[in-house]
XYZ file of C-alpha atoms in Angstrom:
395
model
C 144.593 125.909 66.147
C 143.669 124.753 69.641
C 140.535 126.931 69.700
C 139.412 125.447 66.350
C 139.879 121.899 67.670
C 138.040 122.793 70.886
C 135.191 124.241 68.827
C 134.959 121.063 66.727
C 134.991 118.821 69.805
C 132.316 120.921 71.469
C 130.189 120.757 68.313
C 130.639 116.991 68.073
C 129.763 116.565 71.752
C 126.612 118.586 71.213
C 125.660 116.385 68.244
C 126.274 113.219 70.282
C 124.250 114.558 73.224
C 121.446 115.546 70.865
C 121.531 112.108 69.220
C 121.420 110.436 72.646
C 118.378 112.460 73.631
C 116.697 111.630 70.330
C 117.373 107.913 70.862
C 115.990 108.098 74.399
C 112.845 109.734 73.081
C 112.454 107.063 70.398
C 112.996 104.294 72.945
C 110.415 105.894 75.255
C 107.956 105.975 72.360
C 108.612 102.339 71.443
C 108.244 100.920 74.976
C 104.605 101.242 76.043
C 103.755 101.927 79.671
C 101.970 99.209 81.611
C 99.114 100.630 83.691
C 97.976 98.598 86.682
C 95.137 99.464 89.025
C 95.640 98.070 92.527
C 92.482 97.992 94.653
C 92.331 96.978 98.315
C 90.838 98.055 101.630
C 93.415 100.551 102.890
C 91.482 102.441 105.575
C 89.687 101.506 108.775
C 90.387 98.488 111.030
C 90.715 96.111 108.060
C 93.404 98.188 106.333
C 96.241 95.966 107.547
C 95.198 93.162 105.173
C 95.166 95.461 102.153
C 98.438 97.063 103.177
C 100.131 93.666 103.274
C 98.804 92.813 99.796
C 99.957 96.180 98.435
C 103.402 95.900 100.009
C 103.870 92.393 98.624
C 102.900 93.525 95.131
C 105.145 96.592 95.258
C 108.092 94.448 96.397
C 107.612 92.295 93.292
C 107.567 95.463 91.175
C 110.736 96.758 92.852
C 112.533 93.482 92.166
C 111.675 94.035 88.489
C 113.225 97.526 88.631
C 109.816 99.154 88.275
C 109.222 97.525 84.898
C 107.173 94.315 84.887
C 108.220 92.246 81.909
C 110.445 95.114 80.807
C 107.548 97.567 80.502
C 107.719 100.762 82.606
C 104.939 100.136 85.121
C 102.590 102.713 86.624
C 100.582 101.387 89.581
C 97.470 103.362 90.557
C 96.582 102.385 94.142
C 92.930 102.786 95.172
C 91.348 102.311 98.605
C 87.962 100.597 98.146
C 87.003 101.637 101.722
C 85.251 98.262 102.103
C 82.299 99.890 100.325
C 80.993 97.926 97.307
C 79.251 100.883 95.630
C 82.280 103.139 96.053
C 84.533 100.351 94.770
C 82.477 100.022 91.574
C 82.734 103.781 90.985
C 86.500 103.731 91.496
C 87.118 100.668 89.342
C 85.053 102.244 86.565
C 87.334 105.303 86.712
C 90.424 103.105 86.575
C 89.148 101.391 83.432
C 87.425 104.229 81.576
C 89.460 107.291 82.606
C 92.877 105.866 83.452
C 92.903 103.116 80.829
C 94.448 100.424 83.015
C 95.680 97.226 81.378
C 95.268 95.036 84.486
C 93.387 95.284 87.785
C 95.019 93.609 90.806
C 93.859 93.089 94.392
C 90.555 93.068 96.350
C 90.594 91.413 99.740
C 86.932 91.191 100.817
C 84.179 89.142 99.172
C 81.506 91.845 99.300
C 83.753 94.138 97.259
C 84.845 91.320 94.934
C 81.239 90.343 94.170
C 80.483 93.990 93.337
C 83.457 94.762 91.082
C 84.040 91.413 89.374
C 81.221 91.674 86.831
C 81.907 95.223 85.588
C 85.634 94.481 85.315
C 85.334 91.274 83.302
C 82.506 92.717 81.165
C 84.929 95.477 80.183
C 87.389 92.725 79.167
C 89.995 94.034 81.599
C 92.421 91.422 82.931
C 91.781 91.000 86.668
C 94.173 89.221 89.062
C 92.636 88.668 92.489
C 95.010 88.501 95.442
C 92.700 87.396 98.260
C 88.919 87.108 97.865
C 87.644 84.031 96.000
C 83.853 83.680 96.411
C 82.200 80.501 95.132
C 80.223 82.136 92.262
C 83.396 83.571 90.709
C 85.147 80.190 90.900
C 82.078 78.445 89.495
C 79.294 79.562 87.190
C 80.402 83.194 87.002
C 84.011 82.342 86.138
C 85.663 84.430 83.431
C 88.676 84.058 81.181
C 89.661 87.565 82.283
C 89.883 86.661 85.993
C 92.794 84.847 87.664
C 93.534 84.311 91.362
C 96.908 84.114 93.089
C 95.168 83.311 96.390
C 92.721 80.419 96.826
C 89.014 79.817 96.578
C 87.484 80.940 99.885
C 86.338 77.474 101.009
C 89.700 75.763 100.706
C 91.254 76.673 104.064
C 88.064 75.597 105.874
C 87.997 72.318 103.931
C 91.628 71.748 104.911
C 90.754 71.930 108.600
C 87.808 69.564 108.051
C 90.095 67.033 106.410
C 92.690 67.410 109.164
C 90.020 66.793 111.827
C 89.021 63.601 110.022
C 92.634 62.466 109.640
C 93.039 62.923 113.412
C 89.985 60.747 113.990
C 87.984 63.429 115.802
C 84.378 62.315 116.160
C 82.740 65.391 117.694
C 83.604 69.012 116.964
C 82.049 72.271 118.146
C 82.167 75.061 115.547
C 82.354 78.763 116.464
C 81.803 81.478 113.851
C 80.150 84.928 113.677
C 76.502 85.090 112.697
C 76.719 86.159 109.053
C 76.545 84.417 105.689
C 80.243 84.076 104.862
C 80.928 82.558 108.291
C 78.113 80.027 107.838
C 79.642 79.169 104.467
C 82.969 78.572 106.230
C 81.351 76.088 108.621
C 79.647 74.354 105.682
C 83.025 74.061 103.918
C 84.579 72.543 107.064
C 81.783 69.960 107.157
C 82.404 69.023 103.515
C 85.564 67.114 104.506
C 84.826 66.305 108.161
C 83.539 62.752 108.577
C 82.546 63.077 112.229
C 79.626 64.908 113.840
C 79.160 68.575 114.617
C 78.277 68.479 118.298
C 77.049 72.085 118.249
C 77.261 75.122 115.978
C 77.816 78.362 117.896
C 77.167 81.650 116.073
C 78.006 84.632 118.325
C 76.834 88.051 117.143
C 79.067 89.936 114.744
C 81.285 92.262 116.807
C 80.879 90.276 120.038
C 83.889 90.474 122.336
C 82.908 88.243 125.283
C 83.019 84.510 124.549
C 82.591 83.190 128.087
C 79.216 81.645 127.243
C 80.629 79.892 124.174
C 83.489 78.409 126.185
C 81.073 77.378 128.939
C 79.174 75.334 126.350
C 82.381 73.818 124.998
C 83.334 72.718 128.528
C 79.891 71.200 128.971
C 79.977 69.267 125.672
C 83.617 68.106 125.969
C 84.186 67.767 122.195
C 87.249 66.262 120.545
C 88.107 69.691 119.069
C 86.908 73.221 118.334
C 86.777 74.642 114.813
C 86.797 78.447 114.777
C 86.313 80.813 111.865
C 86.745 84.209 113.498
C 88.526 86.897 111.432
C 90.018 90.157 112.685
C 89.508 91.569 116.163
C 86.900 88.973 117.127
C 89.476 86.277 116.438
C 92.081 88.005 118.591
C 89.647 88.101 121.528
C 88.542 84.508 120.958
C 92.151 83.260 121.053
C 92.985 85.276 124.182
C 89.892 84.045 126.005
C 90.459 80.444 124.904
C 93.912 80.688 126.493
C 92.400 82.047 129.711
C 89.491 79.568 129.772
C 91.574 76.606 130.865
C 90.630 74.682 127.700
C 93.992 75.185 125.962
C 95.932 71.946 126.043
C 92.727 69.998 126.704
C 90.580 70.692 123.615
C 92.473 71.099 120.297
C 91.840 74.483 118.671
C 91.483 74.295 114.886
C 90.840 77.478 112.974
C 90.812 79.273 109.653
C 91.275 83.001 109.013
C 91.686 83.415 112.789
C 95.399 82.976 113.504
C 97.893 84.407 111.005
C 100.822 86.832 110.762
C 98.420 89.787 110.966
C 96.833 88.708 114.266
C 99.915 87.124 115.898
C 101.396 90.449 117.081
C 98.162 90.935 119.059
C 97.671 87.379 120.330
C 101.342 86.565 121.057
C 101.842 83.555 123.308
C 98.089 82.909 123.561
C 98.153 81.626 119.933
C 101.272 79.516 120.411
C 100.529 75.881 119.561
C 97.145 76.612 117.957
C 96.386 75.387 114.438
C 95.163 76.984 111.251
C 95.319 76.203 107.526
C 97.028 77.965 104.649
C 98.588 77.475 101.224
C 101.606 79.522 102.340
C 103.919 79.880 105.334
C 107.267 81.660 105.772
C 109.098 78.352 106.316
C 108.182 76.792 102.944
C 111.494 75.612 101.543
C 111.907 76.986 98.036
C 114.231 79.700 96.639
C 111.441 82.117 95.682
C 109.934 82.035 99.160
C 113.274 82.445 100.913
C 114.019 85.518 98.820
C 110.546 86.935 99.379
C 110.608 86.548 103.172
C 114.140 87.950 103.440
C 113.590 90.968 101.186
C 110.096 91.771 102.470
C 111.390 92.058 106.041
C 114.323 94.135 104.882
C 112.117 96.488 102.847
C 109.163 96.976 105.220
C 110.574 96.132 108.679
C 107.773 93.732 109.544
C 106.999 90.071 108.873
C 104.974 89.110 105.784
C 101.640 87.303 105.944
C 99.827 85.178 103.378
C 98.211 88.420 102.120
C 101.636 89.844 101.254
C 102.663 86.556 99.632
C 99.593 86.605 97.376
C 100.260 90.197 96.316
C 103.893 89.365 95.593
C 102.935 86.347 93.492
C 100.625 88.562 91.412
C 103.503 90.876 90.502
C 105.774 87.942 89.658
C 103.030 86.331 87.564
C 102.580 89.497 85.486
C 106.332 89.993 85.139
C 107.075 86.516 83.848
C 103.969 86.368 81.651
C 105.135 89.561 79.912
C 108.647 88.167 79.635
C 107.135 85.109 77.964
C 105.406 87.343 75.411
C 108.500 89.468 74.885
C 106.880 92.489 76.517
C 103.876 92.359 74.196
C 100.671 93.739 75.765
C 98.366 92.136 73.165
C 95.556 90.947 75.429
C 94.909 87.545 73.843
C 98.604 86.709 73.894
C 98.919 87.938 77.483
C 95.885 85.948 78.676
C 97.473 82.770 77.341
C 100.805 83.615 78.950
C 99.221 84.309 82.351
C 97.261 81.054 82.161
C 100.545 79.196 81.683
C 101.670 80.538 85.118
C 105.313 80.841 83.981
C 106.798 81.729 87.368
C 107.996 80.135 90.592
C 105.426 80.864 93.267
C 106.458 81.477 96.866
C 104.250 78.506 97.743
C 106.159 76.117 95.442
C 103.762 73.990 93.369
C 101.352 76.250 91.481
C 99.327 76.030 88.307
C 95.938 77.311 87.224
C 92.875 75.108 87.202
C 90.218 75.271 84.471
C 88.549 78.138 86.387
C 91.903 79.985 86.698
C 92.085 79.522 90.459
C 95.235 77.771 91.726
C 95.868 74.076 91.966
C 98.188 74.012 94.962
C 99.173 72.354 98.223
C 97.383 73.242 101.462
C 99.025 72.937 104.862
C 98.327 72.636 108.539
C 100.075 75.640 110.090
C 100.841 76.334 113.735
C 101.561 79.471 115.742
C 105.179 79.226 116.924
C 107.534 81.442 118.923
C 110.695 82.477 117.072
C 112.104 84.970 119.583
C 110.837 86.564 122.790
C 108.704 88.936 120.702
C 108.379 87.258 117.285
C 105.667 84.712 116.542
C 105.141 83.128 113.118
C 102.905 80.609 111.401
C 104.845 77.483 110.522
C 103.710 74.835 108.024
C 103.967 71.505 109.847
C 102.030 69.093 107.598
C 100.722 68.967 104.020
C 97.001 68.147 104.167
C 96.127 68.480 100.454
C 98.584 67.879 97.612
C 97.951 69.646 94.262
C 94.272 70.216 94.890
C 91.777 72.413 93.068
C 88.594 73.878 94.504
C 85.105 72.391 94.668
C 83.599 74.805 92.124
C 85.885 74.382 89.111
C 83.547 71.754 87.648
C 80.788 74.374 87.402
C 82.999 76.760 85.434
C 82.289 76.913 81.711
C 84.905 79.125 80.108
C-alpha cells in the first residue's frame, strides 16, 4: 500500500514539476527581451568618463532587478574608442545584427555627430547621456533622440550669467585651440554682459600655462573663465594654485573641475567654481539613493556622467512601466517624452527638442574629508531653463 502511494505521489510531483517548467517556458515566450546598446569611450585616457556613464546606467538596471519596465534586459556595451568611423561601424552592427531596441550613451561630440544621423534614420530610439552638440538640439533634432544630460552650451552659459550677476566687468578666457573650445567661449559670452579682456587659446595638449598666467597677472581682470577638459584642466588648476593668483582672481570654469578631476587636483581645486545641472548634495530622495548606492556598489564617488547614465536607465524603466511593458515604438516614444520619473537632479522635463528643461547651478570644489573632495551646488543660476537651440528644432 505504501509503495503504491509513494508511486502516485512521485508521479504527481513529476506532473507538477513538468507543468511548472511548461509555465516558465510560456512566460519566457510571452515576455520579450529588451535589447539595449550602450556606447561610450571606454579605452584610452578619456575612458573614465565613459566608465562613469556605464556604471551609472548599470546601477539603474540593477535597481530594476535586471528588467527595465519588467522586461528582461540585455545590455550590449560597446567601446567607441573615440573614433567616429569605428563608432558608426559598431552602431550599425548593434542595429542591423543585434537588433537593439534602444541605443544609450555617447560622451564626445565628434562621435555623437557621426552616429546620430545613422541611428535616427534607422528609427532606433537613442538616449544620449552626455554629448549635446548644437545641430542635434536645433535643426537636426529628431523625435527618436532624447538627452538625459544637457545641451553642450548650457554649462558655459551658466558661468557667463554668474559672472554678470557678480558684476564682473572684465574677464580673461582660457580654452584650448580647437572648435568646441571656441564654441564654449562663445556660449559664455552669450550671457556675460561685461567685456572679454583677452581670449587665450593655448595649444591642444599644452601642459605649461606660465605664459597664460603671466598675461592674467598683467591684465588684472575681475575673473578668469576656463574651459579646459581632462588632463589639461588638471594642470591648469594646479598651476593656478601655484601662480599666486588663487584668492585674488576668481576662477570660473566649465568641464574643468568635476568629480573625475578632483582626485587629481585635490586641494588645488578647493574653492574654485564650475557649473552643472547636478551635484551630489542636491536634496531629493532619488539623488540621495543614487549617491548612497553608487558608492556602495562601485567604491568610488559618482560624477555628473554617472548621474546622467543612471537617469537614462530610470527614464527607460518608468517609461516602460507607463506602457505596461509594451515595446511598441510609437507608444514608447510618447512615454519617454512624458519623462515619467524622478530625476536625480530634481526638476526635469523634456523641451520641444527633447533636451531637458532643468535647473543649472554654481558648484564649488569642497573638502569632505582629508582625502575626499566633492562638487557642491551652492547657488541656482538658472531655474527651469531650456537651451538656446530648441527654437530651431522642427519635429
